[in-house]
Amino acid sequence: MQGNVHTTMKFLNNSNHEVRTYWLDYSGRRVFYKAIPPHGQYTQPTFQTHPWVVTDQRDKCLNIFVSNQPSAIAEIR
């Protein structure tokens, strides 16, 4: 689904391991954005309805996040 409303997604890695963030493009493919170190964080500008996949270091999906708010927090444990 096309997103045209700006938002932010704040990723909080509260785990003891590095995680990776990917945007799922309009074909459902992962597009790598950033590796987050243990207990690290970063804020990603994005659009409402855009799905974000968080994986472990072997690219196994840990969670999927979508923001439908002006800003959102994605907490990884």
C-alpha positions as semicolon CSV with decimal commas, in nm:
position;residue;x (nm);y (nm);z (nm)
1;M;0,000;0,000;0,000
2;Q;0,137;0,339;-0,093
3;G;0,225;0,555;0,204
4;N;0,203;0,931;0,176
5;V;0,172;1,042;0,540
6;H;0,511;1,106;0,703
7;T;0,595;0,946;1,036
8;T;0,898;0,826;1,230
9;M;0,982;0,486;1,372
10;K;1,217;0,487;1,671
11;F;1,389;0,150;1,701
12;L;1,503;0,061;2,055
13;N;1,724;-0,246;2,071
14;N;1,689;-0,357;2,433
15;S;1,849;-0,694;2,358
16;N;2,206;-0,811;2,409
17;H;2,251;-0,875;2,035
18;E;2,281;-0,670;1,719
19;V;1,961;-0,649;1,516
20;R;1,899;-0,533;1,159
21;T;1,618;-0,323;1,017
22;Y;1,465;-0,365;0,674
23;W;1,187;-0,181;0,495
24;L;0,955;-0,409;0,300
25;D;0,923;-0,255;-0,046
26;Y;0,607;-0,257;-0,257
27;S;0,699;-0,602;-0,395
28;G;0,751;-0,745;-0,046
29;R;1,132;-0,751;-0,073
30;R;1,353;-0,654;0,218
31;V;1,556;-0,336;0,177
32;F;1,835;-0,313;0,437
33;Y;1,856;0,011;0,633
34;K;2,061;-0,021;0,950
35;A;2,224;-0,255;1,200
36;I;2,154;-0,154;1,559
37;P;2,407;-0,257;1,825
38;P;2,298;-0,411;2,156
39;H;2,111;-0,151;2,363
40;G;2,135;0,097;2,075
41;Q;1,864;0,299;1,906
42;Y;1,790;0,511;1,603
43;T;1,497;0,698;1,454
44;Q;1,395;0,624;1,096
45;P;1,186;0,868;0,890
46;T;0,919;0,666;0,710
47;F;0,555;0,673;0,606
48;Q;0,243;0,542;0,771
49;T;0,154;0,192;0,645
50;H;0,518;0,108;0,559
51;P;0,621;-0,224;0,718
52;W;0,960;-0,262;0,887
53;V;1,117;-0,600;0,959
54;V;1,365;-0,647;1,243
55;T;1,593;-0,950;1,218
56;D;1,873;-1,113;1,408
57;Q;2,228;-1,131;1,267
58;R;2,131;-1,432;1,053
59;D;1,835;-1,239;0,906
60;K;1,573;-1,442;1,093
61;C;1,264;-1,224;1,141
62;L;1,213;-1,118;1,503
63;N;0,922;-0,879;1,451
64;I;0,740;-0,657;1,201
65;F;0,641;-0,301;1,286
66;V;0,404;-0,058;1,112
67;S;0,328;0,294;1,229
68;N;-0,015;0,445;1,180
69;Q;0,065;0,734;1,416
70;P;0,267;1,058;1,377
71;S;0,553;0,870;1,549
72;A;0,603;0,520;1,685
73;I;0,844;0,320;1,898
74;A;0,957;-0,028;1,797
75;E;1,103;-0,202;2,100
76;I;1,319;-0,509;2,044
77;R;1,376;-0,736;2,344
